[in-house]
Structure formats: C-alpha cells, structure tokens
Amino acid sequence: MRFCVLTLFPQMIEAGLHDSIFARALKRGLIELETIDIRDYTKDPHRRVDDYTYGGGAGMLMQAQPVYDAWKAAAERCTENTRTIYVTPQGRVFDQKLAAELSREENLIFLCGHYEGIDERVLDEIVTDRISIGDYVLTGGELPAMVMMDAVSRLVPGVLHNEESAETESFDNDLLEYPQYTRPERWHEKEVPPVLLTGDHRKISAWRLEQAKERTKEIRPDLYARYEYRQTVIKWLSRKKRQHIHMMELLKRGRGEALCFDPRDGALLLENGGAVMLTCTSAEAGERLLDQSPVDLSGRLFCVCQQEILPVLYERYGLTETRGCYQAYYTRGVPLPVPKDMDIRRLDISFAEEIFAEYHELVTFEELQDCLASGTMYGAFVRSETGEARLAGFIDTHSEGALGMLQVRPPYRGRGIAVALESFMINQALGRDEIPFGHIFEGNEASLQLQRKLGLNVTDVILWWVS
C-alpha cells in the first residue's frame, strides 16, 4: 500500500510516522509513504498558497492551483486505483469499518487543509472521499491524516506480527474489546480472573464475549444497540441454519451488515466487499426488502437463497449470469489433522502470475491481486529434486468468509494436498471460533466428495450467485 500526503508541513508527517510499527512496515516495504509540500507548487514568489475568500469572512483560504498541481504530481506516481481523501470535519466519520475498506486500496492520497479550508472547485475536481476523525476542529489536517494512516496500515497483511490481533480487538463486530491481563497473577491485591488460568478455550471465549458485551453496553450503548440488532437477525436466520450459515457467519464475523430485516419477509445483507445476500419468504417479500434498501444495489454481485426471486433480479438490475451451488459447513469443532511435513505458507502478490496461469476462468487478474494483497490466500509447497520449493496448490478465503479457490496443480495431484490445504484453513477458522463453510458449484463432484471426506455437512438446497 502506498500513502501520499499533500501538506504544508511535510516534516510533521515524517516525524510523526517514522517510528514504531508504521516505521517497521516502511522498512520492510509493506507500505510506502511520500509527503508533498503544496508550497512547492505555488507560482507566488513568496511561496504563498492562500488568499482572501470571495464574499468576505474571517480567515484565509487555500488556493486551487497549488493544491491541484501538487495532487497531479502525486497522482502521476500512483496506479489507477487511487482514492484522494480530503481531511475535513465536514466528512464521513472515520471508523474501523472504513479503515478496513481503505486498507484494501493500492494508493491513498491525503489532502491536508489549513486556514479556513480549500477552494471548493479543486475539491470537486480531485477528491473522492471527505473524511473526519470526529466532531471537533483542529488547526490542520495532518494529525487526522496520521491517525487514519496508522489505523489503515495495521490492517495491511504482514504489518502486525500477530496476524489475528487486528481481527479480535475493539469494534470487532460492534463490541468493545474485553479486559486483558498479564503477569503477575496478583497485583495491588487484585487477582487475574480465575477463568483465564484454566486453559479451557471455550470457557475463556465465553467469558471474554460476556465481558465485551457488558463493557459495550455501559460505555457505548449506541454500539451495543447495533450488536443486539445483529444478534436478532442471526437468531432469525438460525431457524434454517443449513440454508443460512453463510449469512449468519457474515454477521457474526463482522464482515457485513443487515441493510433491512423483517421477520415476515426475510433479510437483506451487504457484505463489506460489496456483495449482496438475500433470503426471503416469497418473491413479493424479496421485492419489499429490495425496495427498502438504503444503498443502491445496481451492478452488485448477489447471493440469494430462493430461486423464485431470480426473475426479479434479472429485471430490476439487468443481471444475466446465474450459478447454483451447494453449501458445505463444518460444525464438529474438532481440528483436522494436517501432515507435519506439509509446507503451507501465506502467499503474497509475487505469486499472482503463477496462480493466474492455473486459475483464470472464475477470477480476473486484478481480483486475484486483491486476494493476494488481502493476505487470505495460502499455498502448499513441495520440494523439487534440486531442493527448490515449488507451489503445488493454493486456497483462499473469500471476502464474505467462504473457503474457495482451492486448486492443486496437475503434477502434484493425488498427494493429499487438497485435503491438507482445506484442513489447514478449517483449523484457522476454528481457532477464531468461526464455523468454516464453502460454496461448491453444481457439477463439481470432486469438490463435493472432498467436503464429505473431511466431515463437512453438504446442504441439499441450492444457493444462487447472480452477476
């Protein structure tokens, strides 16, 4: 990921971020940081970038020309996938969900204002997002930009040493983080809660969840209300768990939100990556849910549980491609064996071309790059006769949480690599207290056999992916 900051005070940015975890990520090449001094692009001999506002009023306003020229210089060094963020108290309030969204981008340009702001004409021309860190006013945009870069960078794969720490902390699934303790067991007459010393994973997880709920209810009742609403939808979906496991896990893992829900009609969910999930009691009920959506659903990928709603989607959104799939899920809760000599590693962007050569029918090269950049794809490696480690197979977790993209390269088939890869991913999910699940397209008998061999339940009902 590449950050670029347009500012009047580049030294402030560099001094504030060249330390701690952010600095280590810079040194390792996981992120890049560039600062551009807007004053370098003014035509004024005294390096002025501000002037009086038309119509009068207190204070000065930053001019359009130097801001635009600085932005143009930054944009020329970025790829096409670039968002320009104007840091302003008038923008959308920054939160963890937005941090996760921005962490999937290739380039972020931050525009830091000063004085009374920036000429609106240049903002209209270059800015894609207006973002605030809170309902208060600061002297400039540098501190908010650093706050956002810190929050975003720690979600970039590889930046944190503990890959799961970013998934199990405050604001995870609308709950504040539970209290934590370290040695000594007794300090200032205060004991570590006994349950944390038992080694019983299930009891510890239950205690932590209860503590997180109580803390959220007390400190952030607004967040707790969102959590309760989410739980209400999950409870309704659980009445047909075999059909709805993907929607339940989406909400439980905080990978999406309920756009609208009515126990008489059904539920309409939006996955963080943009896909829409719909279950409805009838086609008419589905139409009512779609009518109530607070966001535009045009051009999105849909996953629906009822075939009768398909004609509605075709007509309303112009969708044409439909694929049916079975749903497989693992509820035994017991980790699966993975051979100790199986070399399974996280894959990075350097494997994009090699993987795309094997798996290009259902994914574009850009989508594959996004998968690798998200840090969710793993590969199994086999040593050649010369001792070189070669990629033998790979597997991914899709943005909605489903296991997928499992592929073993032809020379390495029949060695148990597919079993090892899926078992590895299932165990990863179990360690996060998740129910592993996947979608298998109709006709893929080899995959269905693999799921049953591993002990997954395979539904006898069809889900429909529509695009």
Coordinates of C-alpha atoms in Angstrom, one line a residue:
M1 CA 0.0 0.0 0.0
R2 CA 1.2 3.5 -0.8
F3 CA 0.3 6.6 1.2
C4 CA 0.9 10.1 -0.2
V5 CA 0.2 13.2 1.9
L6 CA -0.3 16.7 0.4
T7 CA 0.5 19.1 3.2
L8 CA 2.1 22.5 4.1
F9 CA 4.1 20.7 6.9
P10 CA 5.8 17.6 5.5
Q11 CA 8.2 17.4 8.4
M12 CA 5.3 17.0 10.8
I13 CA 4.1 13.9 8.9
E14 CA 7.5 12.4 8.6
A15 CA 8.4 13.0 12.3
G16 CA 5.0 11.5 13.4
L17 CA 5.1 8.3 11.4
H18 CA 8.7 7.3 11.2
D19 CA 8.6 5.3 14.4
S20 CA 7.1 2.2 16.0
I21 CA 5.0 -0.3 13.9
F22 CA 4.5 2.1 11.0
A23 CA 8.3 2.7 10.7
R24 CA 9.0 -1.1 10.7
A25 CA 6.4 -1.6 8.0
L26 CA 8.1 1.1 5.9
K27 CA 11.5 -0.5 6.3
R28 CA 10.1 -3.9 5.3
G29 CA 8.5 -2.5 2.2
L30 CA 4.9 -3.4 3.2
I31 CA 3.8 0.2 2.9
E32 CA 5.2 3.3 1.3
L33 CA 5.0 7.0 2.4
E34 CA 5.5 10.1 0.4
T35 CA 4.9 13.7 1.5
I36 CA 4.5 16.5 -0.9
D37 CA 4.8 20.2 0.1
I38 CA 2.0 22.1 -1.5
R39 CA 4.1 25.3 -1.3
D40 CA 6.5 23.7 -3.9
Y41 CA 3.7 24.1 -6.5
T42 CA 2.7 27.7 -6.0
K43 CA 3.5 30.3 -8.6
D44 CA 3.8 33.0 -5.9
P45 CA 7.4 34.2 -5.4
H46 CA 6.8 34.3 -1.7
R47 CA 5.5 30.7 -1.6
R48 CA 2.0 31.8 -0.6
V49 CA -0.8 29.3 -1.1
D50 CA -3.7 31.2 0.4
D51 CA -5.8 34.3 -0.3
Y52 CA -8.9 36.1 0.9
T53 CA -12.3 34.5 0.4
Y54 CA -14.9 35.9 -2.1
G55 CA -17.9 37.2 -0.3
G56 CA -15.9 38.2 2.8
G57 CA -15.5 36.4 6.1
A58 CA -12.8 35.7 8.6
G59 CA -9.5 33.9 7.7
M60 CA -7.8 32.9 4.5
L61 CA -8.5 30.1 2.0
M62 CA -6.0 27.8 0.3
Q63 CA -6.0 28.4 -3.5
A64 CA -7.0 25.8 -6.0
Q65 CA -3.9 26.0 -8.3
P66 CA -1.1 24.8 -6.0
V67 CA -3.3 22.1 -4.5
Y68 CA -4.3 20.8 -7.9
D69 CA -0.7 20.8 -9.2
A70 CA 0.6 19.0 -6.1
W71 CA -2.2 16.4 -6.4
K72 CA -1.4 15.9 -10.1
A73 CA 2.2 15.2 -9.3
A74 CA 1.1 12.7 -6.7
A75 CA -1.5 11.0 -8.9
E76 CA 1.0 10.6 -11.8
R77 CA 3.1 8.4 -9.5
C78 CA 0.2 6.2 -8.5
T79 CA -1.7 3.5 -10.2
E80 CA -5.3 3.9 -11.5
N81 CA -6.7 2.5 -8.2
T82 CA -6.3 5.7 -6.2
R83 CA -8.5 7.4 -3.7
T84 CA -8.0 11.0 -2.7
I85 CA -9.1 11.8 0.9
Y86 CA -9.8 15.4 2.0
V87 CA -9.4 15.5 5.7
T88 CA -12.3 17.7 6.9
P89 CA -14.7 17.9 9.9
Q90 CA -17.5 18.0 7.3
G91 CA -16.8 14.5 6.1
R92 CA -17.9 11.0 6.9
V93 CA -16.8 10.0 10.4
F94 CA -13.8 7.6 10.3
D95 CA -14.3 4.2 12.0
Q96 CA -12.9 0.7 11.9
K97 CA -15.2 -0.4 9.1
L98 CA -13.9 2.5 6.9
A99 CA -10.3 1.7 7.9
A100 CA -10.8 -1.9 6.7
E101 CA -12.3 -0.7 3.5
L102 CA -9.3 1.7 2.8
S103 CA -6.8 -1.0 3.7
R104 CA -7.8 -2.9 0.5
E105 CA -6.8 0.1 -1.7
E106 CA -3.5 0.3 -3.6
N107 CA -3.0 4.0 -3.2
L108 CA -4.3 6.7 -0.8
I109 CA -3.7 10.4 -1.2
F110 CA -4.4 12.5 1.9
L111 CA -5.1 16.2 1.3
C112 CA -4.5 18.3 4.5
G113 CA -6.2 21.7 4.6
H114 CA -5.3 24.7 6.7
Y115 CA -6.7 28.2 7.4
E116 CA -10.4 28.3 6.6
G117 CA -10.2 25.4 4.2
I118 CA -9.6 24.9 0.5
D119 CA -11.2 26.4 -2.7
E120 CA -14.2 24.2 -3.3
R121 CA -13.6 24.0 -7.1
V122 CA -10.4 21.9 -6.7
L123 CA -12.1 19.7 -4.1
D124 CA -14.9 18.9 -6.5
E125 CA -12.3 18.0 -9.2
I126 CA -9.9 15.8 -7.3
V127 CA -11.4 14.5 -4.0
T128 CA -13.1 11.0 -3.9
D129 CA -13.7 11.0 -0.1
R130 CA -14.3 13.6 2.6
I131 CA -13.4 12.1 6.0
S132 CA -13.5 13.4 9.6
I133 CA -12.0 11.8 12.7
G134 CA -14.6 13.4 15.0
D135 CA -16.9 16.3 15.6
Y136 CA -14.2 18.9 16.5
V137 CA -11.9 21.3 14.7
L138 CA -8.1 21.1 14.6
T139 CA -5.6 23.6 13.2
G140 CA -4.9 21.4 10.2
G141 CA -5.4 18.1 8.6
E142 CA -2.0 16.5 9.4
L143 CA -2.9 14.9 12.7
P144 CA -6.2 13.3 11.4
A145 CA -4.3 12.1 8.3
M146 CA -1.7 10.4 10.6
V147 CA -4.5 8.8 12.7
M148 CA -6.1 7.3 9.6
M149 CA -2.8 6.1 8.1
D150 CA -1.9 4.4 11.4
A151 CA -5.3 2.7 11.6
V152 CA -5.3 1.6 8.0
S153 CA -1.7 0.4 7.8
R154 CA -2.1 -2.0 10.7
L155 CA -4.7 -3.8 8.7
V156 CA -2.4 -4.3 5.7
P157 CA -1.3 -8.0 5.7
G158 CA 2.1 -8.5 7.4
V159 CA 2.3 -5.2 9.2
L160 CA 1.3 -6.7 12.6
H161 CA 3.3 -9.6 13.8
N162 CA 0.2 -11.3 15.2
E163 CA -2.0 -11.7 12.1
E164 CA -5.2 -12.2 14.2
S165 CA -4.7 -9.3 16.5
A166 CA -6.4 -6.9 14.1
E167 CA -9.5 -9.1 14.0
T168 CA -10.1 -9.6 17.7
E169 CA -10.0 -6.1 19.3
S170 CA -12.2 -3.1 19.9
F171 CA -15.0 -2.5 17.5
D172 CA -14.8 -6.1 16.2
N173 CA -18.4 -6.9 15.4
D174 CA -19.7 -3.8 17.2
L175 CA -18.3 -4.8 20.6
L176 CA -15.5 -3.1 22.6
E177 CA -12.5 -5.3 23.5
Y178 CA -12.7 -7.4 26.6
P179 CA -10.3 -6.6 29.6
Q180 CA -6.9 -8.3 29.4
Y181 CA -4.2 -9.3 31.9
T182 CA -0.6 -10.3 32.1
R183 CA 1.8 -11.4 34.9
P184 CA 1.9 -11.2 37.9
E185 CA -1.3 -13.1 38.8
R186 CA -1.7 -10.8 41.8
W187 CA -1.0 -7.1 41.7
H188 CA -2.1 -4.4 44.2
E189 CA -4.4 -7.0 45.9
K190 CA -6.1 -7.6 42.5
E191 CA -6.3 -11.1 41.0
V192 CA -6.4 -12.2 37.4
P193 CA -9.9 -13.6 36.8
P194 CA -9.6 -17.4 37.5
V195 CA -11.2 -18.4 34.2
L196 CA -8.2 -17.1 32.3
L197 CA -6.0 -19.5 34.2
T198 CA -8.0 -22.7 33.4
G199 CA -6.7 -23.2 29.9
D200 CA -10.3 -24.0 28.8
H201 CA -10.6 -22.3 25.4
R202 CA -14.4 -22.4 25.3
K203 CA -14.9 -21.0 28.8
I204 CA -12.3 -18.3 28.2
S205 CA -14.0 -17.3 24.9
A206 CA -17.5 -17.2 26.6
W207 CA -16.1 -15.1 29.4
R208 CA -14.4 -12.6 27.0
L209 CA -17.6 -12.3 25.0
E210 CA -19.7 -11.6 28.1
Q211 CA -17.1 -9.0 29.3
A212 CA -17.1 -7.3 25.9
K213 CA -20.9 -7.1 25.9
E214 CA -21.1 -5.7 29.4
R215 CA -18.3 -3.1 28.7
T216 CA -20.0 -2.1 25.4
K217 CA -23.4 -1.8 27.0
E218 CA -22.0 0.5 29.7
I219 CA -19.6 2.7 27.6
R220 CA -21.1 2.6 24.1
P221 CA -24.8 1.9 24.2
D222 CA -25.0 3.0 20.6
L223 CA -22.7 0.2 19.5
Y224 CA -24.4 -2.3 21.8
A225 CA -27.8 -1.5 20.1
R226 CA -26.2 -2.3 16.7
Y227 CA -24.8 -5.6 18.2
E228 CA -28.2 -6.5 19.5
Y229 CA -29.9 -5.8 16.2
R230 CA -27.3 -8.0 14.5
Q231 CA -28.0 -10.8 17.0
T232 CA -31.7 -10.6 16.3
V233 CA -31.1 -11.1 12.6
I234 CA -28.7 -14.0 13.3
K235 CA -31.3 -15.7 15.6
W236 CA -33.9 -15.4 12.9
L237 CA -31.6 -16.8 10.2
S238 CA -30.6 -19.7 12.6
R239 CA -34.1 -21.2 12.2
K240 CA -32.9 -22.5 8.9
K241 CA -29.2 -22.8 9.7
R242 CA -28.3 -25.2 6.9
Q243 CA -29.6 -22.7 4.3
H244 CA -28.3 -19.5 6.1
I245 CA -25.0 -20.5 7.5
H246 CA -23.2 -18.1 5.1
M247 CA -25.3 -15.1 6.2
M248 CA -25.0 -16.0 9.9
E249 CA -21.3 -16.2 9.7
L250 CA -21.1 -13.0 7.7
L251 CA -22.8 -11.1 10.5
K252 CA -21.0 -13.0 13.3
R253 CA -17.6 -12.2 11.9
G254 CA -18.4 -8.6 11.3
R255 CA -17.9 -9.0 7.5
G256 CA -21.1 -7.3 6.6
E257 CA -24.3 -5.6 7.9
A258 CA -28.0 -6.0 7.7
L259 CA -29.5 -3.5 5.3
C260 CA -33.0 -4.4 6.2
F261 CA -34.8 -7.1 8.1
D262 CA -38.4 -8.1 8.7
P263 CA -39.2 -11.5 10.3
R264 CA -42.2 -11.7 7.9
D265 CA -40.2 -11.0 4.8
G266 CA -36.6 -12.0 5.3
A267 CA -33.2 -10.4 5.5
L268 CA -31.1 -8.3 3.1
L269 CA -27.3 -8.1 3.9
L270 CA -24.5 -6.2 2.4
E271 CA -21.0 -7.8 2.6
N272 CA -18.1 -5.4 3.2
G273 CA -16.7 -6.2 -0.3
G274 CA -20.0 -5.1 -1.9
A275 CA -21.8 -8.4 -2.5
V276 CA -25.5 -8.6 -1.5
M277 CA -27.1 -11.6 0.3
L278 CA -30.8 -12.1 0.3
T279 CA -33.2 -14.6 1.8
C280 CA -36.9 -14.0 1.6
T281 CA -40.2 -15.8 2.4
S282 CA -41.6 -15.1 -1.1
A283 CA -40.7 -13.2 -4.3
E284 CA -43.0 -10.4 -3.2
A285 CA -41.3 -10.3 0.2
G286 CA -37.9 -10.1 -1.6
E287 CA -39.1 -7.1 -3.6
R288 CA -40.2 -5.3 -0.5
L289 CA -36.7 -5.9 1.1
L290 CA -35.0 -4.6 -2.1
D291 CA -37.3 -1.5 -2.1
Q292 CA -36.3 -0.7 1.5
S293 CA -32.5 -0.9 0.8
P294 CA -30.8 2.3 2.0
V295 CA -28.0 1.8 -0.6
D296 CA -28.1 1.4 -4.4
L297 CA -27.8 -2.3 -5.3
S298 CA -27.2 -1.8 -9.0
G299 CA -24.2 -3.6 -10.5
R300 CA -23.6 -5.8 -7.5
L301 CA -23.0 -9.5 -7.1
F302 CA -26.0 -11.2 -5.4
C303 CA -26.2 -14.5 -3.4
V304 CA -29.8 -15.5 -2.9
C305 CA -31.4 -18.4 -1.2
Q306 CA -34.6 -18.7 -3.2
Q307 CA -34.9 -19.4 -6.9
E308 CA -38.2 -17.5 -7.2
I309 CA -36.5 -14.2 -6.6
L310 CA -34.2 -14.6 -9.6
P311 CA -36.6 -13.1 -12.3
V312 CA -36.9 -10.0 -10.1
L313 CA -33.1 -9.5 -10.0
Y314 CA -32.9 -10.1 -13.8
E315 CA -35.5 -7.4 -14.5
R316 CA -34.6 -4.9 -11.8
Y317 CA -30.8 -4.9 -12.1
G318 CA -30.1 -6.4 -15.6
L319 CA -28.3 -9.4 -14.2
T320 CA -27.6 -12.2 -16.6
E321 CA -25.2 -14.8 -15.1
T322 CA -26.5 -17.3 -12.6
R323 CA -24.7 -20.2 -11.0
G324 CA -26.2 -22.6 -8.4
C325 CA -24.1 -24.0 -5.6
Y326 CA -24.3 -26.3 -2.6
Q327 CA -23.3 -25.1 0.8
A328 CA -20.8 -27.1 2.9
Y329 CA -20.0 -26.3 6.5
Y330 CA -18.0 -27.9 9.4
T331 CA -19.7 -28.0 12.8
R332 CA -17.8 -30.7 14.6
G333 CA -15.4 -28.2 16.2
V334 CA -12.5 -30.7 16.2
P335 CA -9.3 -29.6 14.4
L336 CA -8.5 -31.7 11.4
P337 CA -5.1 -33.4 11.0
V338 CA -2.6 -31.7 8.8
P339 CA 0.7 -33.6 8.0
K340 CA 3.6 -32.0 9.9
D341 CA 5.8 -32.1 6.8
M342 CA 3.3 -30.2 4.7
D343 CA 4.8 -26.8 3.9
I344 CA 1.9 -24.4 3.9
R345 CA 2.5 -20.6 3.8
R346 CA 0.7 -17.3 3.3
L347 CA 1.0 -16.2 -0.3
D348 CA 1.8 -12.6 -1.4
I349 CA 1.4 -10.6 -4.6
S350 CA 4.6 -12.1 -6.1
F351 CA 2.6 -15.3 -6.9
A352 CA -0.1 -13.5 -8.9
E353 CA 1.0 -14.5 -12.4
E354 CA 1.9 -18.1 -11.4
I355 CA -1.6 -18.6 -9.8
F356 CA -3.5 -16.9 -12.6
A357 CA -2.0 -19.3 -15.1
E358 CA -3.7 -22.1 -13.3
Y359 CA -6.9 -20.3 -12.1
H360 CA -8.2 -17.8 -14.5
E361 CA -11.7 -19.0 -15.5
L362 CA -13.6 -17.5 -12.5
V363 CA -11.4 -14.6 -11.5
T364 CA -9.7 -11.6 -13.2
F365 CA -6.1 -10.9 -12.7
E366 CA -7.0 -7.7 -10.8
E367 CA -9.3 -9.7 -8.5
L368 CA -6.6 -12.2 -7.9
Q369 CA -4.1 -9.5 -7.0
D370 CA -6.7 -8.1 -4.5
C371 CA -7.0 -11.6 -2.9
L372 CA -3.2 -11.9 -2.5
A373 CA -2.9 -8.4 -1.2
S374 CA -5.6 -9.1 1.5
G375 CA -3.3 -11.8 3.0
T376 CA -6.0 -14.5 3.0
M377 CA -4.5 -16.9 0.4
Y378 CA -2.3 -19.8 1.4
G379 CA -0.2 -22.2 -0.7
A380 CA 1.3 -25.7 -0.2
F381 CA 4.9 -26.1 -1.4
V382 CA 6.7 -29.3 -2.5
R383 CA 10.5 -29.6 -2.8
S384 CA 11.8 -30.5 -6.2
E385 CA 14.8 -32.8 -6.8
T386 CA 17.1 -29.8 -6.7
G387 CA 15.6 -28.7 -3.3
E388 CA 13.6 -25.8 -4.7
A389 CA 10.2 -25.2 -3.0
R390 CA 7.5 -25.1 -5.7
L391 CA 3.9 -24.0 -5.3
A392 CA 1.8 -27.2 -5.6
G393 CA -1.6 -25.8 -4.7
F394 CA -3.5 -22.9 -3.1
I395 CA -6.6 -21.9 -1.3
D396 CA -8.3 -18.7 -0.3
T397 CA -11.0 -17.2 2.0
H398 CA -13.4 -15.0 0.1
S399 CA -14.3 -11.6 1.4
E400 CA -17.7 -13.0 2.6
G401 CA -15.8 -15.7 4.6
A402 CA -16.3 -18.7 2.4
L403 CA -13.4 -21.1 1.7
G404 CA -12.7 -21.2 -2.0
M405 CA -10.3 -21.1 -4.9
L406 CA -8.9 -24.5 -3.9
Q407 CA -6.7 -25.7 -6.7
V408 CA -3.9 -28.3 -6.9
R409 CA -1.6 -28.1 -9.9
P410 CA -1.7 -31.2 -12.1
P411 CA 1.8 -32.6 -11.4
Y412 CA 1.1 -32.7 -7.6
R413 CA -2.4 -34.2 -7.6
G414 CA -3.1 -37.4 -5.7
R415 CA -0.7 -36.5 -2.8
G416 CA -3.3 -35.3 -0.3
I417 CA -2.5 -31.6 -0.9
A418 CA -6.1 -30.5 -1.3
V419 CA -7.1 -32.3 1.9
A420 CA -4.2 -30.7 3.8
L421 CA -4.9 -27.2 2.4
E422 CA -8.6 -27.2 3.3
S423 CA -7.9 -28.8 6.7
F424 CA -5.4 -26.1 7.4
M425 CA -8.0 -23.4 6.6
I426 CA -10.7 -25.1 8.6
N427 CA -8.4 -25.2 11.6
Q428 CA -7.6 -21.5 11.2
A429 CA -11.3 -20.7 11.3
L430 CA -11.9 -22.9 14.3
G431 CA -9.1 -21.0 16.1
R432 CA -11.2 -17.8 15.6
D433 CA -14.4 -19.5 16.9
E434 CA -15.9 -19.5 13.4
I435 CA -17.9 -22.1 11.6
P436 CA -15.9 -22.9 8.4
F437 CA -18.1 -23.0 5.2
G438 CA -17.8 -23.0 1.5
H439 CA -19.8 -23.0 -1.7
I440 CA -19.5 -25.7 -4.3
F441 CA -20.9 -25.1 -7.8
E442 CA -23.3 -27.7 -9.2
G443 CA -21.5 -30.3 -11.1
N444 CA -18.2 -30.1 -9.2
E445 CA -18.4 -33.7 -7.9
A446 CA -14.7 -33.8 -6.9
S447 CA -15.1 -30.9 -4.5
L448 CA -18.3 -32.4 -3.1
Q449 CA -16.5 -35.6 -2.4
L450 CA -13.7 -33.8 -0.7
Q451 CA -16.1 -31.9 1.6
R452 CA -17.8 -35.2 2.7
K453 CA -14.4 -36.8 3.2
L454 CA -13.3 -34.0 5.6
G455 CA -16.6 -34.3 7.5
L456 CA -18.4 -31.3 6.3
N457 CA -22.2 -31.2 6.0
V458 CA -23.4 -30.6 2.5
T459 CA -26.8 -29.0 2.1
D460 CA -29.4 -30.5 -0.3
V461 CA -30.7 -27.0 -1.2
I462 CA -29.2 -24.7 -3.8
L463 CA -27.9 -21.1 -3.3
W464 CA -27.7 -18.9 -6.3
W465 CA -24.9 -16.5 -7.2
V466 CA -26.1 -13.9 -9.7
S467 CA -24.0 -11.3 -11.5

